[in-house]
């Protein structure tokens, strides 16, 4: 679930630049010529659909005065904020949350970015206070080992199951050939006219 | 295919039952933990436990005639004590207030940090419900709370006599929390 959502959200900043959108011709509904969508064929039709589903992420929560005047710094602050979990709502990043604490943390992040602090150090600042829980991408350690290993375990288990099934199919003996009596009976049945 | 399962693989027949039983045992333990509060999947463990409080210096609530609170006040208290984050707009804070009053009457130092509150509202709360605090700092911007890793009110921290944080409780201090957690901790760190 989380993976799907964060994947969608990570798509959004790219689509925000209308130049990119125009170039790829995917945002026909945003006042651009609609023809390229048809030209792309049915297989790519799901892309605008996915963008449509991601619309809630387009709506920035913060008020304009919250944003940094420098667009490059604001983009960096947003990128940092998207990696930090809102501790009140817990399934949103602080960039997407309306909670008071999320707003405070957005302000902390922006102050530090405006002061020219390195992105990793800004994240470390919040991480030191709220622990692994605040990171939407948890670090690999003893507690999260199982979480990170799950895809490999699932894939390995699936491959093992397929191999075992194939071995079993290969080991199944061919059925014995039909006897003469059976063959005659089969021929009789075949010749019986169907009603 | 048509053969009966080989005897040495018989035990495999019981594997689904075993898995289901292990799953139910785990689920039961989880539900019990949720009920007793020992397991909280939404809980954010405190990073302060085992460390001293971060540096801060908060202004007082003028009308309450209580001394203000700074990190220096948390060192050399000489006995275990509590630091409580609260606000007048916080309903669970009303629930836990009698327990804080009880601790204060027993002589346990309780220091308060008033979180994102208006001074008159905080004063009205203390007038109405009583004042358990020895010292009270006002954290109106909520910055000190972030330094402590607070993610909601009320939150209560137990510090030992050297000022090292030993325990944190996110949520109201109910009579059960008082009896099962705070009581034994106060004895252990006395």
Coordinates of N, CA, C and O in Angstrom, one line a residue, chain A residues 87-90 100-101 103-105 107-108 111 125 127-134 167-168 172-173, chain B residues 1 9 41-48 51 54 115-116 141-143 145-152:
Chain A
X87 N 3.7 12.5 12.4 CA 3.6 11.6 13.5 C 2.1 11.6 14.1 O 1.8 10.7 14.9
X88 N 1.3 12.5 13.6 CA -0.1 12.5 14.1 C -0.9 11.7 13.2 O -1.7 10.8 13.7
X89 N -0.8 11.9 11.9 CA -1.7 11.1 11.0 C -1.0 9.8 10.5 O -1.7 8.9 10.1
X90 N 0.3 9.8 10.5 CA 1.1 8.6 10.3 C 1.1 8.0 8.9 O 2.1 7.3 8.6
X100 N -1.1 20.2 13.1 CA -0.2 21.2 13.6 C 1.2 20.9 13.7 O 2.1 21.7 13.3
X101 N 1.5 19.7 14.2 CA 2.9 19.2 14.3 C 3.6 19.2 13.0 O 4.7 19.5 12.8
X103 N 2.9 21.0 10.4 CA 3.2 22.4 10.0 C 4.5 22.9 10.7 O 5.3 23.5 10.1
X104 N 4.6 22.6 12.0 CA 5.8 23.0 12.8 C 7.0 22.4 12.2 O 8.0 23.0 12.1
X105 N 6.9 21.1 11.8 CA 8.1 20.4 11.3 C 8.4 20.9 9.9 O 9.6 21.0 9.5
X107 N 8.1 24.0 9.1 CA 8.7 25.2 9.3 C 10.2 25.0 9.7 O 11.1 25.7 9.3
X108 N 10.4 24.0 10.6 CA 11.7 23.6 11.0 C 12.6 23.3 9.8 O 13.7 23.8 9.7
X111 N 13.4 26.4 7.7 CA 14.4 27.3 8.4 C 15.8 26.8 8.2 O 16.7 27.5 7.9
X125 N 18.4 15.9 11.9 CA 17.9 16.7 13.0 C 16.5 16.1 13.5 O 16.3 15.9 14.7
X127 N 15.3 13.1 12.7 CA 15.5 11.7 13.1 C 16.0 11.5 14.5 O 15.5 10.7 15.2
X128 N 16.9 12.5 14.9 CA 17.4 12.4 16.3 C 16.3 12.6 17.3 O 16.4 12.1 18.4
X129 N 15.3 13.3 17.0 CA 14.2 13.6 17.9 C 13.1 12.6 17.9 O 12.5 12.3 18.9
X130 N 12.7 12.1 16.7 CA 11.6 11.2 16.6 C 11.9 9.7 16.3 O 11.0 8.9 16.2
X131 N 13.2 9.5 16.0 CA 13.6 8.1 15.7 C 13.2 7.6 14.4 O 12.8 8.3 13.5
X132 N 13.5 6.3 14.1 CA 13.3 5.7 12.8 C 11.8 5.9 12.3 O 11.6 5.9 11.1
X133 N 10.9 6.0 13.3 CA 9.5 6.0 12.9 C 9.2 7.2 12.0 O 8.3 7.2 11.2
X134 N 9.9 8.3 12.1 CA 9.7 9.5 11.4 C 10.1 9.4 9.9 O 9.7 10.1 9.0
X167 N 9.3 -30.2 -10.7 CA 9.9 -31.5 -10.4 C 8.8 -32.6 -10.2 O 9.0 -33.7 -10.7
X168 N 7.7 -32.2 -9.6 CA 6.7 -33.1 -9.4 C 6.0 -33.5 -10.7 O 5.7 -34.7 -10.9
X172 N 5.9 -37.3 -12.6 CA 4.7 -38.0 -12.8 C 4.9 -39.0 -14.0 O 5.2 -38.5 -15.1
X173 N 4.7 -40.3 -13.8 CA 4.9 -41.3 -14.9 C 3.8 -41.1 -16.0 O 2.7 -40.7 -15.7
Chain B
X1 N 1.3 -39.9 -8.2 CA 0.1 -39.0 -7.9 C -0.9 -39.8 -7.1 O -1.4 -39.3 -6.0
X9 N 6.4 -38.2 5.2 CA 5.9 -36.9 4.9 C 4.6 -36.6 5.6 O 4.0 -35.6 5.5
X41 N 0.9 -0.1 18.0 CA 1.5 0.0 16.7 C 1.7 1.5 16.2 O 2.5 1.7 15.3
X42 N 0.9 2.4 16.8 CA 1.0 3.8 16.4 C 2.0 4.6 17.3 O 2.2 5.7 17.1
X43 N 2.5 3.9 18.3 CA 3.4 4.6 19.3 C 4.7 4.9 18.7 O 5.2 4.2 17.9
X44 N 5.2 6.1 19.0 CA 6.5 6.5 18.6 C 7.5 6.4 19.8 O 7.3 7.2 20.7
X45 N 8.4 5.5 19.8 CA 9.3 5.3 21.0 C 10.1 6.6 21.2 O 10.6 7.2 20.2
X46 N 10.3 7.0 22.4 CA 11.1 8.2 22.7 C 12.6 8.0 22.5 O 13.1 6.9 22.9
X47 N 13.2 8.9 21.9 CA 14.6 8.9 21.7 C 15.4 9.4 22.9 O 16.6 9.4 22.9
X48 N 14.6 10.0 23.9 CA 15.3 10.6 25.0 C 15.6 9.7 26.1 O 16.5 10.0 27.0
X51 N 18.9 9.4 28.2 CA 19.7 10.6 28.0 C 19.1 11.8 28.8 O 18.0 11.7 29.4
X54 N 17.1 17.9 26.4 CA 17.7 18.9 25.6 C 17.7 20.2 26.3 O 16.9 20.5 27.2
X115 N 1.8 23.6 26.4 CA 2.1 23.5 25.0 C 1.1 24.2 24.1 O -0.1 23.9 24.3
X116 N 1.6 25.1 23.3 CA 0.7 25.8 22.3 C -0.6 26.3 22.9 O -1.7 25.9 22.5
X141 N 5.3 28.4 21.0 CA 5.6 28.0 19.6 C 5.7 26.4 19.4 O 5.7 25.9 18.3
X142 N 5.9 25.7 20.5 CA 6.0 24.2 20.4 C 7.3 23.7 20.0 O 7.5 22.6 19.6
X143 N 8.4 24.6 20.0 CA 9.7 24.2 19.6 C 10.4 23.3 20.6 O 11.1 22.4 20.2
X145 N 9.0 21.3 22.6 CA 8.3 20.0 22.5 C 8.9 19.2 21.3 O 9.1 18.0 21.5
X146 N 9.2 19.8 20.2 CA 9.9 19.1 19.1 C 11.2 18.6 19.5 O 11.6 17.4 19.2
X147 N 12.0 19.4 20.3 CA 13.3 18.9 20.8 C 13.2 17.7 21.7 O 14.1 16.9 21.8
X148 N 12.1 17.6 22.4 CA 11.9 16.5 23.3 C 11.3 15.3 22.5 O 11.2 14.2 23.1
X149 N 10.9 15.5 21.3 CA 10.2 14.4 20.5 C 8.8 14.2 20.9 O 8.2 13.1 20.7
X150 N 8.1 15.3 21.4 CA 6.7 15.2 21.7 C 5.9 15.2 20.4 O 6.2 15.9 19.5
X151 N 4.9 14.3 20.3 CA 4.1 14.3 19.1 C 2.6 14.4 19.5 O 1.7 14.1 18.6
X152 N 2.3 14.8 20.7 CA 0.9 15.1 21.1 C 0.9 15.4 22.5 O 1.8 15.1 23.3

